[in-house]
Amino acid sequence: MYDAPTPETRLTQNTLKITARGVQVYYGDKQALKDVNVDILDNTVTAFIGPSGCGKSTFLRCLNRMNDTVASARVEGEIMLDGENIYDKRVDPVQLRAKVGMVFQKPNPFPKSIYDNVSYGPKIHGLTRSKAELDQVVEDSLRKAALWNEVKDRLNEAGTGLSGGQQQRLCIARAIATSPEVLLMDEPCSALDPIATAQVEELIDELRASFSVVIVTHSMQQAARVSQKTAFFHLGSLVEYGDTSHIFTNPSDPRTESYITGRIG
Amino acid sequence: MPILLLIIVLGVLAIAGFILGRRRALASVEGNTRRLHSLPNYYAWHGAIMAFLPAMAVLTLWLIAQPLIIERQLSDFFPAEQFENDSQRILLMADVRRVAEGLDVAVAAGALSNDDAANISADGTIRDRLATVGVALGADVTAQVLEASQAYRKLAATGAFWRSIVALIIAVAGLFYALRITNGDFRARNRVEAVILGVLVLASTIAILTTVGIVLSMLSETIRFASMYPFKDFLFGLTWQPSFQGNSELGLLPLLWGTLYISLVAMIVAVPTGLFTAIYLAEYASPRVRSIVKPLIEVIAGIPTVVFGLFALVTVGPFLRDWFAVPTGLGSSGSSVMTAGLVIGVLNIPFISSLADDIINAVPQSLRDGSYGLGATKSETVRQVILPAALPGIVGAILLAASRAIGETMIVTMGAGAAAKLDLNPFEAMTTITVKIVSQLTGDTEFNSPETLVAFALGMTLFVITLGLNIFALWVVRKYREQYE
Ligand SMILES: Nc1ncnc2c1ncn2[C@@H]1O[C@H](COP(=O)(O)OP(=O)(O)OP(=O)(O)O)[C@@H](O)[C@H]1O
Ligand SMILES: [Mg+2]
């Protein structure tokens, strides 16, 4: 066994960003996640795949403690971000979420103007010193999210007046405007046409240079295209986690193989 | 046949229509419901409706029309000039009705036979004989009134007889018609839906018609007022000094000022408190706290305003006087704008908090998630996302509360006094439009003087103010709707 170093093996030398150990999530009495262990690397795109209802969104929401806002949810186990347990009492979830941004499964623009939607994060975190700088951040974010050309003349119109796919890109722009260290994206392309999807995938690839990106997707092709690491969830457990090329060509678990070849899910 | 019995009979016919309609529909398709155009119950309802509704409608019209027709017929008994004058005619008819009812009671009690009642003459005995069965007649009964009332009894009896006959005939006819046209192809569902639509439209028109009626009646009295008192002086007069000997000064401005001033104080108290309460309950309170605090606050809304008035009179007024007004030299009266304003404000807190709480809860959770997901704190989320999203509803709630504050009467009477004054000092006694409406209309005053009629002009003013508020509320709501949806 002597493989030439592939891009993937080089990536494993990237620093660890997030490590999850023994994560269990309950909604009331119902267990949604069972004993999940994952290492998420810096400057890497990690894809979560798996059939509907298997707990991908739930796990994603653990990574920035969004489950705190669900009254019935209870999280056990340990999730370390840069070596610090984010479920520690001393950690302020508000600061954590500024570092770990999120794009939700359903587009949820604020009932504000497009400009205000994007500038929301930079404003509350005081990231810019002048209006000009803020304008620049808004423009950059919208450009990266492949929305700028469509909205540059109507920045003062309501974000809720955009089409579903435009709203989703607006939410992406909103999330990257805060310049997080980790970006969690829950099916960011489910409402996008192929062109916008390609643009967002390009963006994800760019973001990898500076952030760590976690993306939930139902599209095997997308996972294969954009990610370096893939985790396959099934019925609340993490079945298999490894290099994307490995998972898609040579899965070690039969459930993974049936899923990616379309036999379950 | 008495009305109640008649209605019960109509109800029975309706039930018969229900059962027969269904049975006939089923029979027409040999029990195979799939061949019916509508579900069997629609045929049943169609039968019931046809038996009941037309008859009931005719009955209602009859009940409205009969007194008018009888009145017209009785005009023969009285000199024409008496009958032309509105108020005299109303009095006469009241007398006639009263004597007629008295005779009815007497007959029912056995004190008179039916013939006696029809032939009794207008000597002194009628009052005594009716008194023995417990019917007290006010003035002397004139021969005219007695004759008229006997005629009235006869007409009323005939009317009642034909009323029952006609209603029953229509009900039975409706029932047979419904049964005749019932068969598998008949579109009973469409008919029933049309009737439901009619009922809904009727219900909504009743509210509108009532409003229109109120406005028209107030308007006509206001116009009468304007013909007796210069309307310009009413609108722009700076003094309010009614005197029933005449030459009153009926200036609106002191009352309007008192109304707006007291409402302003009330809103300054109620809006922030109510809104903060709502935000706490909706965003911060745990479910347990919420389930206790919310009903407790809503208890306030159930307290009658008179009790609040007492509280203003006995507690708040003296407290403000002794601790604020007197020490600062601003006044020496327990009744003041401040007293009434504070208490009305407290009264309105649950109103605003409860409405705003519902509105805030209706803001989708995904918006909160979006904001928290960007690292916003709770208060940032509330201020920048939730309140803007809930704003139209909140503005509506506030304006509703403002209308209530403007219309409040009891607390003002007891807390702010009845002195009409134009003053900036919130520790002075002042009064409002509503209080003056009440005081101008109570007491033995002639209904034709500007001092009384001004109440309608005041009511009209109040109506215009609240209407303006509501239009403004609608405008705000629409403006934000367009922007956010
Ligand atoms: N707020 C909640 N309350 C109760 N149960 C929940 C809640 N959210 C998710 N669940 C349950 O947890 C399980 C995992 O849900 P999750 O949303 O994580 O699935 P998913 O993998 O993201 O599915 P999809 O691909 O359809 O988005 C499901 O069985 C779901 O019913
Ligand atoms: Mg999901």
PDB file of N, CA, C and O in Angstrom, chain B residues 37 52 64-65 67 70 76 90 110 116 155 159 181 215 223 250 255 270 276 285 292 367 382 404-405 426 445 477 482:
ATOM      1  N   HIS B  37     -76.549  14.435  -6.992  1.00  0.00           N
ATOM      2  CA  HIS B  37     -75.623  15.524  -7.311  1.00  0.00           C
ATOM      3  C   HIS B  37     -74.884  15.978  -6.073  1.00  0.00           C
ATOM      4  O   HIS B  37     -73.687  16.242  -6.097  1.00  0.00           O
ATOM      5  N   PHE B  52     -88.611  27.000   6.222  1.00  0.00           N
ATOM      6  CA  PHE B  52     -88.485  27.954   7.315  1.00  0.00           C
ATOM      7  C   PHE B  52     -88.251  29.383   6.831  1.00  0.00           C
ATOM      8  O   PHE B  52     -88.937  30.313   7.255  1.00  0.00           O
ATOM      9  N   ILE B  64     -93.072  44.110  11.250  1.00  0.00           N
ATOM     10  CA  ILE B  64     -92.650  45.510  11.126  1.00  0.00           C
ATOM     11  C   ILE B  64     -93.789  46.368  10.573  1.00  0.00           C
ATOM     12  O   ILE B  64     -94.044  47.476  11.030  1.00  0.00           O
ATOM     13  N   ALA B  65     -94.510  45.807   9.603  1.00  0.00           N
ATOM     14  CA  ALA B  65     -95.488  46.620   8.880  1.00  0.00           C
ATOM     15  C   ALA B  65     -96.788  46.798   9.658  1.00  0.00           C
ATOM     16  O   ALA B  65     -97.405  47.861   9.606  1.00  0.00           O
ATOM     17  N   PRO B  67     -97.868  47.404  12.817  1.00  0.00           N
ATOM     18  CA  PRO B  67     -98.130  48.588  13.650  1.00  0.00           C
ATOM     19  C   PRO B  67     -98.282  49.849  12.816  1.00  0.00           C
ATOM     20  O   PRO B  67     -99.131  50.688  13.130  1.00  0.00           O
ATOM     21  N   ILE B  70    -101.786  49.789  11.234  1.00  0.00           N
ATOM     22  CA  ILE B  70    -102.821  50.026  12.240  1.00  0.00           C
ATOM     23  C   ILE B  70    -102.845  51.500  12.612  1.00  0.00           C
ATOM     24  O   ILE B  70    -103.907  52.124  12.710  1.00  0.00           O
ATOM     25  N   ASP B  76    -108.475  58.067  11.909  1.00  0.00           N
ATOM     26  CA  ASP B  76    -109.867  58.525  11.845  1.00  0.00           C
ATOM     27  C   ASP B  76    -110.408  58.947  13.206  1.00  0.00           C
ATOM     28  O   ASP B  76    -111.308  59.758  13.305  1.00  0.00           O
ATOM     29  N   ILE B  90     -97.174  60.371  18.733  1.00  0.00           N
ATOM     30  CA  ILE B  90     -96.471  59.305  19.451  1.00  0.00           C
ATOM     31  C   ILE B  90     -97.085  59.106  20.826  1.00  0.00           C
ATOM     32  O   ILE B  90     -97.353  57.975  21.263  1.00  0.00           O
ATOM     33  N   GLY B 110    -110.116  37.639  33.456  1.00  0.00           N
ATOM     34  CA  GLY B 110    -111.517  37.327  33.703  1.00  0.00           C
ATOM     35  C   GLY B 110    -112.311  38.477  34.301  1.00  0.00           C
ATOM     36  O   GLY B 110    -113.463  38.323  34.675  1.00  0.00           O
ATOM     37  N   ASP B 116    -117.654  42.851  26.902  1.00  0.00           N
ATOM     38  CA  ASP B 116    -117.527  44.016  27.778  1.00  0.00           C
ATOM     39  C   ASP B 116    -116.398  44.912  27.295  1.00  0.00           C
ATOM     40  O   ASP B 116    -116.539  46.118  27.173  1.00  0.00           O
ATOM     41  N   LEU B 155    -108.220  45.317  15.279  1.00  0.00           N
ATOM     42  CA  LEU B 155    -107.288  45.242  14.148  1.00  0.00           C
ATOM     43  C   LEU B 155    -106.125  44.305  14.470  1.00  0.00           C
ATOM     44  O   LEU B 155    -105.711  43.483  13.636  1.00  0.00           O
ATOM     45  N   GLY B 159    -105.098  41.041  12.491  1.00  0.00           N
ATOM     46  CA  GLY B 159    -103.737  40.987  11.936  1.00  0.00           C
ATOM     47  C   GLY B 159    -103.031  39.724  12.381  1.00  0.00           C
ATOM     48  O   GLY B 159    -102.448  39.003  11.570  1.00  0.00           O
ATOM     49  N   ILE B 181     -89.076  19.611  -6.221  1.00  0.00           N
ATOM     50  CA  ILE B 181     -87.922  19.724  -7.116  1.00  0.00           C
ATOM     51  C   ILE B 181     -86.762  18.832  -6.691  1.00  0.00           C
ATOM     52  O   ILE B 181     -85.752  18.767  -7.374  1.00  0.00           O
ATOM     53  N   VAL B 215     -74.495  57.191  12.256  1.00  0.00           N
ATOM     54  CA  VAL B 215     -73.930  58.422  11.706  1.00  0.00           C
ATOM     55  C   VAL B 215     -75.047  59.336  11.212  1.00  0.00           C
ATOM     56  O   VAL B 215     -75.069  60.531  11.508  1.00  0.00           O
ATOM     57  N   ILE B 223     -77.057  68.703  12.497  1.00  0.00           N
ATOM     58  CA  ILE B 223     -77.496  69.777  11.600  1.00  0.00           C
ATOM     59  C   ILE B 223     -78.540  70.651  12.290  1.00  0.00           C
ATOM     60  O   ILE B 223     -78.519  71.874  12.200  1.00  0.00           O
ATOM     61  N   LEU B 250     -70.820  77.367  23.806  1.00  0.00           N
ATOM     62  CA  LEU B 250     -70.584  75.933  23.613  1.00  0.00           C
ATOM     63  C   LEU B 250     -69.352  75.723  22.741  1.00  0.00           C
ATOM     64  O   LEU B 250     -69.441  75.211  21.633  1.00  0.00           O
ATOM     65  N   LEU B 255     -62.971  71.082  25.479  1.00  0.00           N
ATOM     66  CA  LEU B 255     -63.266  69.651  25.633  1.00  0.00           C
ATOM     67  C   LEU B 255     -62.313  68.812  24.793  1.00  0.00           C
ATOM     68  O   LEU B 255     -61.796  67.783  25.232  1.00  0.00           O
ATOM     69  N   ALA B 270     -49.422  53.794  28.767  1.00  0.00           N
ATOM     70  CA  ALA B 270     -49.809  52.451  28.339  1.00  0.00           C
ATOM     71  C   ALA B 270     -48.905  51.880  27.250  1.00  0.00           C
ATOM     72  O   ALA B 270     -48.609  50.685  27.261  1.00  0.00           O
ATOM     73  N   PHE B 276     -43.489  46.693  26.375  1.00  0.00           N
ATOM     74  CA  PHE B 276     -42.408  45.985  27.064  1.00  0.00           C
ATOM     75  C   PHE B 276     -42.932  44.701  27.689  1.00  0.00           C
ATOM     76  O   PHE B 276     -42.266  43.660  27.655  1.00  0.00           O
ATOM     77  N   ALA B 285     -39.894  35.431  28.632  1.00  0.00           N
ATOM     78  CA  ALA B 285     -40.468  34.658  29.731  1.00  0.00           C
ATOM     79  C   ALA B 285     -40.471  33.167  29.398  1.00  0.00           C
ATOM     80  O   ALA B 285     -40.687  32.776  28.256  1.00  0.00           O
ATOM     81  N   ILE B 292     -48.517  32.082  33.878  1.00  0.00           N
ATOM     82  CA  ILE B 292     -49.053  32.714  35.089  1.00  0.00           C
ATOM     83  C   ILE B 292     -49.271  34.206  34.865  1.00  0.00           C
ATOM     84  O   ILE B 292     -50.318  34.754  35.207  1.00  0.00           O
ATOM     85  N   LEU B 367     -37.382  33.889  11.178  1.00  0.00           N
ATOM     86  CA  LEU B 367     -36.737  35.204  11.216  1.00  0.00           C
ATOM     87  C   LEU B 367     -35.855  35.322  12.452  1.00  0.00           C
ATOM     88  O   LEU B 367     -34.743  35.850  12.394  1.00  0.00           O
ATOM     89  N   VAL B 382     -34.918  41.471  18.823  1.00  0.00           N
ATOM     90  CA  VAL B 382     -36.230  42.072  19.072  1.00  0.00           C
ATOM     91  C   VAL B 382     -36.325  43.431  18.395  1.00  0.00           C
ATOM     92  O   VAL B 382     -37.282  43.736  17.675  1.00  0.00           O
ATOM     93  N   ARG B 404     -59.935  53.717  22.562  1.00  0.00           N
ATOM     94  CA  ARG B 404     -60.551  53.428  23.857  1.00  0.00           C
ATOM     95  C   ARG B 404     -60.300  54.549  24.840  1.00  0.00           C
ATOM     96  O   ARG B 404     -61.187  54.936  25.595  1.00  0.00           O
ATOM     97  N   ALA B 405     -59.071  55.059  24.854  1.00  0.00           N
ATOM     98  CA  ALA B 405     -58.744  56.130  25.795  1.00  0.00           C
ATOM     99  C   ALA B 405     -59.585  57.358  25.490  1.00  0.00           C
ATOM    100  O   ALA B 405     -60.116  58.010  26.392  1.00  0.00           O
ATOM    101  N   PRO B 426     -50.854  69.718  33.859  1.00  0.00           N
ATOM    102  CA  PRO B 426     -51.488  68.412  33.954  1.00  0.00           C
ATOM    103  C   PRO B 426     -52.096  68.138  35.335  1.00  0.00           C
ATOM    104  O   PRO B 426     -52.751  67.112  35.508  1.00  0.00           O
ATOM    105  N   THR B 445     -84.102  68.198  30.538  1.00  0.00           N
ATOM    106  CA  THR B 445     -83.914  69.328  29.648  1.00  0.00           C
ATOM    107  C   THR B 445     -84.739  69.114  28.410  1.00  0.00           C
ATOM    108  O   THR B 445     -85.018  67.990  28.017  1.00  0.00           O
ATOM    109  N   VAL B 477     -50.625  50.453   8.288  1.00  0.00           N
ATOM    110  CA  VAL B 477     -50.552  49.011   8.068  1.00  0.00           C
ATOM    111  C   VAL B 477     -50.305  48.711   6.602  1.00  0.00           C
ATOM    112  O   VAL B 477     -49.439  47.922   6.246  1.00  0.00           O
ATOM    113  N   GLU B 482     -46.976  46.668   2.055  1.00  0.00           N
ATOM    114  CA  GLU B 482     -46.389  46.741   0.737  1.00  0.00           C
ATOM    115  C   GLU B 482     -44.886  46.543   0.803  1.00  0.00           C
ATOM    116  O   GLU B 482     -44.282  45.895  -0.021  1.00  0.00           O
TER     117      GLU B 482
END
